[in-house]
Short mmCIF file of C-alpha atoms in Angstrom, two decimals:
data_model
loop_
_atom_site.label_atom_id
_atom_site.label_comp_id
_atom_site.label_asym_id
_atom_site.label_seq_id
_atom_site.Cartn_x
_atom_site.Cartn_y
_atom_site.Cartn_z
CA MET A 1 9.36 17.72 -25.32
CA GLU A 2 5.71 17.49 -26.30
CA GLU A 3 3.07 16.28 -23.87
CA GLY A 4 2.37 12.54 -24.18
CA PHE A 5 5.68 11.68 -25.83
CA VAL A 6 8.90 10.13 -24.62
CA ARG A 7 12.43 11.07 -25.61
CA LYS A 8 14.18 9.41 -28.49
CA ASN A 9 16.41 6.51 -27.59
CA SER A 10 19.98 7.74 -27.93
CA LYS A 11 21.13 4.33 -29.25
CA LYS A 12 18.85 4.56 -32.29
CA LYS A 13 19.52 7.91 -33.90
CA GLY A 14 16.69 9.09 -36.08
CA ALA A 15 14.19 6.66 -34.53
CA PRO A 16 10.65 8.04 -34.33
CA VAL A 17 9.32 9.34 -31.04
CA ARG A 18 6.91 6.83 -29.50
CA CYS A 19 3.66 7.89 -27.87
CA LEU A 20 2.74 6.49 -24.47
CA SER A 21 -0.64 4.80 -24.98
CA ARG A 22 -1.58 3.84 -21.43
CA PRO A 23 -2.10 5.81 -18.23
CA VAL A 24 0.65 6.11 -15.65
CA LYS A 25 -0.34 6.19 -11.98
CA CYS A 26 2.07 7.74 -9.51
CA ILE A 27 1.51 7.73 -5.77
CA CYS A 28 3.46 10.16 -3.62
CA ASN A 29 3.48 11.32 -0.02
CA ASP A 30 4.64 14.88 -0.71
CA LEU A 31 2.79 16.41 -3.66
CA TYR A 32 4.86 19.59 -3.51
CA ALA A 33 8.30 17.97 -3.57
CA PRO A 34 10.61 19.80 -6.02
CA ALA A 35 11.24 16.60 -7.98
CA LEU A 36 7.52 16.40 -8.88
CA GLN A 37 7.18 19.96 -10.17
CA ASN A 38 7.27 19.00 -13.87
CA LEU A 39 4.92 16.07 -13.34
CA ARG A 40 2.31 18.24 -11.59
CA GLN A 41 2.07 20.44 -14.68
CA VAL A 42 0.76 17.59 -16.86
CA ALA A 43 -0.85 15.30 -14.27
CA ARG A 44 -4.35 15.04 -12.91
CA VAL A 45 -4.05 15.18 -9.13
CA HIS A 46 -6.40 13.32 -6.79
CA VAL A 47 -6.12 14.00 -3.07
CA PHE A 48 -7.34 11.28 -0.71
CA VAL A 49 -8.03 12.12 2.91
CA GLN A 50 -7.22 9.63 5.63
CA PRO A 51 -10.41 8.09 7.06
CA SER A 52 -11.11 8.38 10.77
CA ILE A 53 -10.44 5.38 13.00
CA SER A 54 -14.14 5.03 13.82
CA ARG A 55 -15.02 4.83 10.12
CA VAL A 56 -12.43 2.11 9.52
CA VAL A 57 -13.58 0.13 12.56
CA SER A 58 -17.22 0.37 11.48
CA ARG A 59 -16.36 -1.56 8.31
CA PHE A 60 -15.11 -4.59 10.25
CA GLU A 61 -17.42 -7.49 10.84
CA PRO A 62 -18.32 -8.16 14.51
CA GLY A 63 -16.33 -11.42 14.59
CA ILE A 64 -13.17 -9.65 13.53
CA LEU A 65 -13.49 -7.11 16.33
CA HIS A 66 -13.59 -9.89 18.95
CA THR A 67 -10.49 -11.50 17.43
CA VAL A 68 -8.59 -8.21 17.51
CA ALA A 69 -9.72 -7.52 21.10
CA ASP A 70 -8.47 -10.97 22.22
CA PHE A 71 -5.09 -10.40 20.65
#
């Protein structure tokens, strides 16, 4: 199967192969899972690191921190 194309629909024999014209975004927890091996070959992979707790807390407004502390 060529890159950027989908398989022919088996119900319509002889139908032309359609090209996918929009991006597909896939989010996964395990990049190296065997089921994703074929996808990794044609995909652009972006790795996001988990931010530290202090960085997340620094984004909160001061009023929110008091509300969370009172909870």
